[in-house]
């Protein structure tokens, strides 16, 4: 017992679960090299999540994209074995930081053979039942966690203003209030935060039964000119805020953990490189304390700022090493 106590005392502060979160974060960041920080900020596809990528380079996150799966008719156990194997590799890295695994469970755990598949958002919008949306979130979270996965890139809270947009089925409605009412799926996925939960901070009720949600695509993806996908939303800030930003306030009120920017533009400025909308508005005015996850390959389309260019260079170097 004495030896065990000495071992606990020798743990670095970031591994001390009883220490304040901010203290643990500061300690961990102080130990990380620039390469490790860049790797932690990268999310790689599962097909390149090699032992080197996870155990040596310390990639921070993995996803399955474009229908990628362990096998053609993969069982939940197949998925869980894959994710658990990746997690063991991540925990064997120099600092032992676990990965976050994300998936597009956008209408149920739709990438897994035999999973429950629910109607797309446009169908749920027609039902106009906030409680049904919450229960769908709960059911989806249970099935996602059963496969070892921690995070879904959902819900899409776009307000579709032009039916010519090819992704209108991902929108609950053209009516902002209907979209806002169905953000209850966030509480279904993550759990309902208590009344005293700090405003803007991510919330997860149970690591066993709940998963992280992701409000997307910030912002105005459903309002592009002529409904062109990944196009340009041309409007005043007042209209952007009153129509397209409004559902994000409800997501943030429910402790949504992550937000994904849109491929689209607002008055010609790409969302992924908009300091004003991502930092001044989302992080500042709206008080969002979670983290922003870029959409698939989107930074390569938004290299109009020095920061993204540096990030792309670092990521490109790491990708060469991973592959």
XYZ file of N, CA and C in Angstrom, residues 200-302:
309
model
N -22.515 28.001 -21.390
C -21.562 27.939 -22.485
C -20.581 26.789 -22.420
N -20.459 26.144 -21.265
C -19.478 25.063 -21.114
C -20.060 23.737 -21.590
N -19.224 22.891 -22.205
C -19.709 21.580 -22.640
C -20.221 20.749 -21.474
N -21.197 19.894 -21.769
C -21.766 19.029 -20.734
C -21.876 17.609 -21.263
N -21.515 16.638 -20.423
C -21.712 15.227 -20.729
C -22.165 14.549 -19.450
N -23.384 14.026 -19.462
C -23.953 13.457 -18.240
C -23.255 12.170 -17.839
N -22.947 11.313 -18.810
C -22.381 9.998 -18.511
C -21.509 9.547 -19.662
N -20.268 9.165 -19.353
C -19.385 8.642 -20.399
C -19.839 7.269 -20.865
N -20.720 6.639 -20.108
C -21.226 5.321 -20.476
C -22.429 5.394 -21.419
N -23.342 6.317 -21.144
C -24.617 6.355 -21.860
C -24.766 7.517 -22.824
N -23.865 8.488 -22.794
C -24.005 9.689 -23.608
C -22.788 9.908 -24.486
N -22.974 10.738 -25.509
C -21.887 11.083 -26.424
C -21.870 12.588 -26.646
N -20.744 13.081 -27.148
C -20.626 14.493 -27.469
C -21.419 14.806 -28.737
N -22.092 15.937 -28.733
C -22.841 16.400 -29.904
C -22.054 17.491 -30.613
N -22.511 17.849 -31.809
C -21.829 18.873 -32.608
C -22.868 19.683 -33.379
N -23.053 20.946 -33.014
C -23.945 21.824 -33.758
C -23.281 22.235 -35.063
N -24.010 22.089 -36.179
C -23.417 22.432 -37.482
C -24.515 22.898 -38.448
N -24.121 23.588 -39.536
C -22.780 24.036 -39.892
C -22.782 25.547 -39.704
N -21.975 26.026 -38.820
C -21.963 27.422 -38.412
C -21.310 28.269 -39.509
N -22.001 29.191 -40.106
C -23.406 29.471 -39.908
C -23.948 29.995 -41.233
N -25.240 29.745 -41.503
C -25.860 30.233 -42.721
C -25.807 29.261 -43.880
N -25.478 27.984 -43.601
C -25.369 27.010 -44.688
C -26.696 26.795 -45.408
N -27.796 27.035 -44.718
C -29.102 26.873 -45.358
C -29.612 28.126 -46.039
N -28.815 29.185 -46.052
C -29.272 30.452 -46.617
C -28.467 30.951 -47.791
N -27.749 30.057 -48.469
C -26.881 30.500 -49.562
C -27.689 31.019 -50.755
N -27.089 31.910 -51.501
C -27.716 32.518 -52.663
C -28.093 31.446 -53.686
N -29.359 31.430 -54.071
C -29.915 30.481 -55.042
C -29.834 29.027 -54.553
N -29.575 28.837 -53.253
C -29.512 27.492 -52.708
C -28.290 26.702 -53.119
N -27.271 27.368 -53.597
C -26.065 26.683 -54.066
C -25.332 26.071 -52.881
N -25.055 24.784 -52.950
C -24.349 24.104 -51.871
C -22.943 24.668 -51.707
N -22.557 24.926 -50.467
C -21.253 25.508 -50.128
C -21.087 26.890 -50.772
N -22.204 27.554 -50.985
C -22.180 28.842 -51.663
C -22.007 30.019 -50.722
N -22.630 31.131 -51.079
C -22.438 32.392 -50.370
C -23.781 32.872 -49.801
N -23.831 33.036 -48.482
C -25.020 33.577 -47.835
C -24.894 35.096 -47.816
N -25.742 35.752 -48.558
C -25.664 37.207 -48.705
C -26.772 37.828 -47.866
N -26.391 38.402 -46.739
C -27.388 39.021 -45.869
C -26.688 39.904 -44.848
N -27.463 40.709 -44.154
C -26.924 41.544 -43.086
C -26.616 40.690 -41.869
N -25.814 41.231 -40.954
C -25.553 40.482 -39.717
C -26.854 40.305 -38.931
N -27.724 41.300 -38.982
C -29.002 41.198 -38.260
C -29.781 39.973 -38.727
N -29.862 39.772 -40.050
C -30.591 38.616 -40.575
C -29.859 37.316 -40.248
N -28.548 37.341 -40.349
C -27.766 36.139 -40.016
C -28.026 35.738 -38.570
N -28.036 36.708 -37.680
C -28.229 36.428 -36.263
C -29.660 35.989 -35.969
N -30.633 36.686 -36.527
C -32.028 36.404 -36.173
C -32.539 35.106 -36.798
N -31.964 34.699 -37.932
C -32.435 33.477 -38.602
C -31.497 32.298 -38.365
N -30.236 32.451 -38.704
C -29.323 31.306 -38.777
C -28.532 31.050 -37.492
N -28.210 32.088 -36.751
C -27.455 31.900 -35.502
C -28.366 31.434 -34.371
N -29.635 31.804 -34.435
C -30.559 31.549 -33.319
C -30.532 30.110 -32.794
N -30.551 29.073 -33.638
C -30.556 27.706 -33.089
C -29.290 27.354 -32.300
N -28.197 28.022 -32.602
C -26.964 27.734 -31.874
C -27.050 28.189 -30.421
N -27.827 29.237 -30.175
C -28.038 29.671 -28.792
C -28.692 28.559 -27.978
N -29.651 27.850 -28.582
C -30.320 26.755 -27.887
C -29.365 25.580 -27.677
N -28.530 25.305 -28.663
C -27.526 24.246 -28.504
C -26.560 24.576 -27.374
N -26.099 25.812 -27.336
C -25.155 26.239 -26.302
C -25.809 26.193 -24.931
N -27.071 26.572 -24.850
C -27.800 26.507 -23.575
C -27.855 25.079 -23.041
N -27.814 24.092 -23.938
C -27.861 22.688 -23.532
C -26.469 22.077 -23.375
N -25.442 22.927 -23.416
C -24.082 22.450 -23.181
C -23.462 21.725 -24.346
N -23.850 22.049 -25.591
C -23.271 21.363 -26.743
C -21.742 21.462 -26.673
N -21.075 20.342 -26.933
C -19.631 20.272 -26.712
C -18.816 20.839 -27.860
N -19.319 20.674 -29.100
C -18.536 21.088 -30.258
C -19.425 21.783 -31.276
N -18.798 22.580 -32.128
C -19.483 23.266 -33.220
C -18.622 23.115 -34.471
N -19.265 22.835 -35.594
C -18.559 22.682 -36.879
C -18.915 23.844 -37.803
N -17.907 24.547 -38.335
C -18.189 25.604 -39.303
C -18.698 25.041 -40.624
N -19.251 25.932 -41.430
C -19.802 25.560 -42.729
C -18.757 25.710 -43.831
N -18.910 24.909 -44.882
C -18.088 25.098 -46.081
C -18.405 26.418 -46.774
N -19.553 26.989 -46.465
C -20.048 28.142 -47.205
C -19.377 29.448 -46.777
N -19.841 30.528 -47.386
C -19.324 31.867 -47.105
C -20.460 32.754 -46.594
N -20.061 33.797 -45.911
C -21.017 34.840 -45.550
C -20.509 36.139 -46.151
N -21.275 36.679 -47.070
C -20.893 37.896 -47.801
C -19.463 37.801 -48.337
N -19.133 36.615 -48.887
C -17.841 36.425 -49.541
C -16.720 35.947 -48.642
N -16.931 35.903 -47.345
C -15.879 35.442 -46.427
C -16.139 33.991 -46.039
N -15.152 33.148 -46.220
C -15.302 31.731 -45.889
C -15.437 31.561 -44.376
N -16.394 30.732 -43.993
C -16.674 30.557 -42.566
C -15.500 29.952 -41.811
N -14.776 29.036 -42.436
C -13.691 28.364 -41.717
C -12.531 29.296 -41.372
N -12.439 30.422 -42.053
C -11.369 31.362 -41.740
C -11.906 32.703 -41.253
N -13.140 32.698 -40.755
C -13.746 33.948 -40.281
C -13.460 34.147 -38.800
N -12.490 34.975 -38.496
C -12.179 35.292 -37.100
C -13.377 35.969 -36.446
N -14.056 36.800 -37.219
C -15.184 37.528 -36.651
C -16.285 36.577 -36.186
N -16.701 35.651 -37.058
C -17.818 34.788 -36.702
C -17.418 33.671 -35.737
N -16.227 33.095 -35.905
C -15.832 31.975 -35.046
C -15.316 32.425 -33.684
N -14.603 33.531 -33.660
C -14.008 33.991 -32.397
C -14.835 35.098 -31.747
N -15.050 36.181 -32.483
C -15.764 37.313 -31.883
C -17.227 36.970 -31.572
N -17.888 36.271 -32.494
C -19.317 35.971 -32.302
C -19.513 34.665 -31.532
N -19.056 33.535 -32.080
C -19.315 32.235 -31.453
C -18.676 32.129 -30.076
N -17.386 32.417 -29.997
C -16.682 32.278 -28.716
C -16.941 33.473 -27.796
N -17.046 34.647 -28.395
C -17.212 35.855 -27.590
C -18.655 36.163 -27.259
N -19.401 36.643 -28.242
C -20.775 37.092 -27.993
C -21.683 35.959 -27.514
N -21.582 34.768 -28.143
C -22.455 33.660 -27.752
C -21.927 32.904 -26.536
N -20.665 33.097 -26.198
C -20.112 32.485 -24.985
C -19.837 30.999 -25.099
N -19.604 30.481 -26.297
C -19.351 29.052 -26.485
C -17.975 28.685 -25.948
N -17.918 27.733 -25.025
C -16.662 27.346 -24.375
C -16.137 25.986 -24.839
N -16.860 25.346 -25.768
C -16.377 24.076 -26.285
C -15.333 24.302 -27.361
N -15.160 23.325 -28.253
C -14.174 23.536 -29.310
C -14.811 23.421 -30.693
N -14.132 24.045 -31.657
C -14.596 24.079 -33.043
C -13.861 22.996 -33.819
N -14.617 22.181 -34.557
C -14.030 21.120 -35.388
C -14.277 21.456 -36.852
N -13.221 21.527 -37.646
C -13.394 21.861 -39.059
C -14.111 20.737 -39.792
N -14.809 21.086 -40.861
C -15.456 20.084 -41.696
C -14.388 19.375 -42.537
N -14.786 18.302 -43.188
C -13.884 17.419 -43.920
C -13.049 18.213 -44.943
N -11.732 18.315 -44.690
C -10.831 18.968 -45.627
C -11.070 20.442 -45.828
N -11.851 21.066 -44.964
C -12.292 22.442 -45.241
C -11.181 23.471 -45.098
N -10.174 23.213 -44.276
C -9.121 24.213 -44.096
C -8.360 24.458 -45.383
N -8.270 23.457 -46.239
C -7.563 23.646 -47.496
C -8.301 24.605 -48.417
N -9.593 24.847 -48.128
C -10.389 25.788 -48.933
C -10.396 27.183 -48.314
N -9.821 27.328 -47.136
C -9.989 28.577 -46.383
C -8.660 29.210 -45.995
